[in-house]
Coordinates of C-alpha atoms in Angstrom, one line a residue:
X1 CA 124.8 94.0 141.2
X2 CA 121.8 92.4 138.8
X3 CA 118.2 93.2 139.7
X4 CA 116.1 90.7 137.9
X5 CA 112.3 91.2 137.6
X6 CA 109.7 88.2 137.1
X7 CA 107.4 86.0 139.0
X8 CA 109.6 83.2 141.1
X9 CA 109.4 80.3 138.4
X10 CA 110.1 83.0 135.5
X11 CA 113.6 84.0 137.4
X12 CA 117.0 82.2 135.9
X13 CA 118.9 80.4 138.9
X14 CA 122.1 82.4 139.8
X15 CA 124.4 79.2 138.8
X16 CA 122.2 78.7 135.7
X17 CA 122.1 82.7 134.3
X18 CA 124.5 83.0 131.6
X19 CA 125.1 86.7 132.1
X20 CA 126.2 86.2 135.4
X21 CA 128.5 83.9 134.9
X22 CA 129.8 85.4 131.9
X23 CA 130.5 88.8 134.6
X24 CA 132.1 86.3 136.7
X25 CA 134.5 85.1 134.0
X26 CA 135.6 88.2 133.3
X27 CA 136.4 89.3 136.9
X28 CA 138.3 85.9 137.3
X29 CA 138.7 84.3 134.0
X30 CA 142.4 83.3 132.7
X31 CA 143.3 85.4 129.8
X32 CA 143.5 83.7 126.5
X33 CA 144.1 86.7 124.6
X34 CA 144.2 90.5 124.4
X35 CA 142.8 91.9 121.4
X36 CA 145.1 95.0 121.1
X37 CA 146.3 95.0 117.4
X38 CA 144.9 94.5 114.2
X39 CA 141.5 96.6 114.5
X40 CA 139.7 99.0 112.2
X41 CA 136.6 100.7 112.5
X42 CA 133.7 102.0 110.0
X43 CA 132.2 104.8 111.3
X44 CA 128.5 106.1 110.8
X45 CA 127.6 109.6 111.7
X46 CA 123.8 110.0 113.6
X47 CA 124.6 114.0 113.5
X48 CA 121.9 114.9 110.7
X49 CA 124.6 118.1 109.5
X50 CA 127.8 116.1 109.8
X51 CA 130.5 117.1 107.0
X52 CA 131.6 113.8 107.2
X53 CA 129.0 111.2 107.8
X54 CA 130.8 108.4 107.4
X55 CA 134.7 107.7 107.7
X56 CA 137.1 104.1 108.1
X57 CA 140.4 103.7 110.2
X58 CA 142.2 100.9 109.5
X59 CA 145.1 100.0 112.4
X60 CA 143.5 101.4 115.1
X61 CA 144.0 101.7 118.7
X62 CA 141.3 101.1 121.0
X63 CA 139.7 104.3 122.7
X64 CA 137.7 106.9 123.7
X65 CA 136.7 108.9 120.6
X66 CA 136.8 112.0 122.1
X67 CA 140.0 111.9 122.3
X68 CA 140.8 112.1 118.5
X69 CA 140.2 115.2 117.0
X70 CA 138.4 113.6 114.1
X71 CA 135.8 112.1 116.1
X72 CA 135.3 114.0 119.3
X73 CA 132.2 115.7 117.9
X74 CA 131.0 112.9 116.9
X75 CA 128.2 110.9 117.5
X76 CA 126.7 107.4 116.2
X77 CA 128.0 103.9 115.4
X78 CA 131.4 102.6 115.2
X79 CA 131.8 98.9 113.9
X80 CA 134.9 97.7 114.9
X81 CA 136.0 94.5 113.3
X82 CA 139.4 92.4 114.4
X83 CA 140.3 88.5 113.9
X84 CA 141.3 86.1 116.1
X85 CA 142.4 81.9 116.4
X86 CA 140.2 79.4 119.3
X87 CA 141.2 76.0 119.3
X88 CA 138.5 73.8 121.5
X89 CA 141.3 72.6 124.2
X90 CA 141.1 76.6 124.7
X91 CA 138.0 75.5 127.0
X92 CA 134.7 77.5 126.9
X93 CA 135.5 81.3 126.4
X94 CA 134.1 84.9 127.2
X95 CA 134.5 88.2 125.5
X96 CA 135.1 91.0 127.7
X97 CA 135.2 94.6 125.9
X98 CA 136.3 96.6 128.7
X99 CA 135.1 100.0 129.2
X100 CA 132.1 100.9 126.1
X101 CA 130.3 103.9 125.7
X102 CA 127.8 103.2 125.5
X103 CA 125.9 100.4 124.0
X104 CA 127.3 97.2 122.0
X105 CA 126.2 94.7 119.8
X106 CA 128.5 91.6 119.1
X107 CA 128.6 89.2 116.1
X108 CA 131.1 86.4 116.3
X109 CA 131.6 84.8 112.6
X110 CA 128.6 86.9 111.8
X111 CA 126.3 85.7 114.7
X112 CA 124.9 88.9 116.3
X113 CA 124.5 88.4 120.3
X114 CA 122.0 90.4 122.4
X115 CA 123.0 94.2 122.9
X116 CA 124.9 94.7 125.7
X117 CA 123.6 98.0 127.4
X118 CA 125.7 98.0 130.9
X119 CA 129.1 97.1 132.9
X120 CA 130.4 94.3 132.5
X121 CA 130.3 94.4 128.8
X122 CA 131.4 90.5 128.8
X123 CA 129.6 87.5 127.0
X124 CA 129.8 84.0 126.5
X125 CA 130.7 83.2 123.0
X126 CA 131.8 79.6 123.4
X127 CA 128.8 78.3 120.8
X128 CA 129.4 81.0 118.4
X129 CA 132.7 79.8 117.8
X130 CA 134.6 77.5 115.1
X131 CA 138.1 76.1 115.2
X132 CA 141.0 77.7 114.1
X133 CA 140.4 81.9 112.8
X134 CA 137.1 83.7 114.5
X135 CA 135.6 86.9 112.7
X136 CA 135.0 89.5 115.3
X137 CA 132.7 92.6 115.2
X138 CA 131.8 95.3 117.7
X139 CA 129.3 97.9 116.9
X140 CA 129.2 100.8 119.4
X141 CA 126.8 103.5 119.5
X142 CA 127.5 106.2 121.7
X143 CA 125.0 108.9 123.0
X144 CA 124.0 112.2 121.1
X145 CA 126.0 114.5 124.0
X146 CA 129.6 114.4 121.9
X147 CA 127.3 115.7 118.2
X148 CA 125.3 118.3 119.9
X149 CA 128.6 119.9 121.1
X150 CA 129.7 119.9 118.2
X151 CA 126.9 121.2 116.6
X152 CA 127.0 123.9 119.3
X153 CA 123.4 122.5 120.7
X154 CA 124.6 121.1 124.2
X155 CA 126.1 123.6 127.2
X156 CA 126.4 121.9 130.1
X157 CA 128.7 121.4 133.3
X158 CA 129.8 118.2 132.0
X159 CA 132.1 117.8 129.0
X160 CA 132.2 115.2 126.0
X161 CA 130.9 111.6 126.9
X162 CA 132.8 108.6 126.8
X163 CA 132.4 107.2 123.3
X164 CA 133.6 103.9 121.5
X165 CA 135.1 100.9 122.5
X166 CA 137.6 101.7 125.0
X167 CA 138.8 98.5 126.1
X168 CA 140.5 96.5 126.6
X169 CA 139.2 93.6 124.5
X170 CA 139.8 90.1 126.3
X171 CA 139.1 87.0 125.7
X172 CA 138.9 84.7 128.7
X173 CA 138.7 81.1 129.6
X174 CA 136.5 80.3 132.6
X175 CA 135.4 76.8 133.5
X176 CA 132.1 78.4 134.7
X177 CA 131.4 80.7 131.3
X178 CA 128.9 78.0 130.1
X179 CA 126.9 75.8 132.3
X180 CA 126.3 72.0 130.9

């Protein structure tokens, strides 16, 4: 659901808001490609006292960082970077992460997009695009819950948060992604 705020003539048409067709290529979109291989990730620490502020993985798997032992306490960015080919008969084409905790900022051959705070974390990249080999780069920040724990600062009822990007990367090809 979208709630969009604004006087009447301020308000994007439905059929005209790019976000929302960009959500609806992602729920119905035919798959061009899953990004599963070929990823690594520089990591920056926002934990003032963190022993290792900043660390790289190279090969990764996408995921929650919680999950691996040398990031579960962690909190701050994680730029993820991977490659992949477009050819323009490919037809305009939307990036869905997936699952993200929490926010995400994309840059597509080193165009940075608008952040991307909620689900669905999907987005028209169709003008950011060039034939042949696209640079792709994800930076996640997660919240502050998963370093306080680890800094023995946070007890609560609920455990680590969901951290990173999770996935799965898609890139889809919907004929209503961009809107002529």
């Amino acid at each position: 659901a979208y709630v969009l705020l604004g006087s009447e003539p301020d308000l994007p048409a439905v059929d005209d808001h790019r976000s929302l067709s960009a959500a609806r290529a992602s729920i119905k979109g035919r798959l061009i490609a899953s990004l599963t291989d070929g990823w690594s990730m520089k990591f920056i620490s926002a934990v003032p006292e963190d022993a290792q502020p900043e660390r790289f993985m190279s090969k990764i798997t996408l995921g929650d960082w919680a999950d691996h032992q040398d990031l579960k306490d962690s909190s701050g960015t994680g730029t993820y970077r991977n490659t992949f080919n477009w050819q323009k008969g490919q037809g305009p084409m939307v990036l869905d992460l997936g699952r993200v905790g929490d926010i995400a900022v994309v840059r597509v051959n080193g165009q940075e997009m608008p952040p991307m705070l909620i689900y669905p974390y999907a987005a028209d990249i169709t003008e950011l695009l060039t034939e042949g080999v696209n640079e792709l780069e994800v930076s996640v920040t997660n919240t502050l819950r998963n370093g306080m724990i680890g800094q023995g600062l946070f007890r609560g009822p609920r455990g680590r948060a969901l951290s990173g990007l999770v996935g799965p990367v898609r890139l889809l090809s919907h004929k209503d992604a961009v809107k002529g």
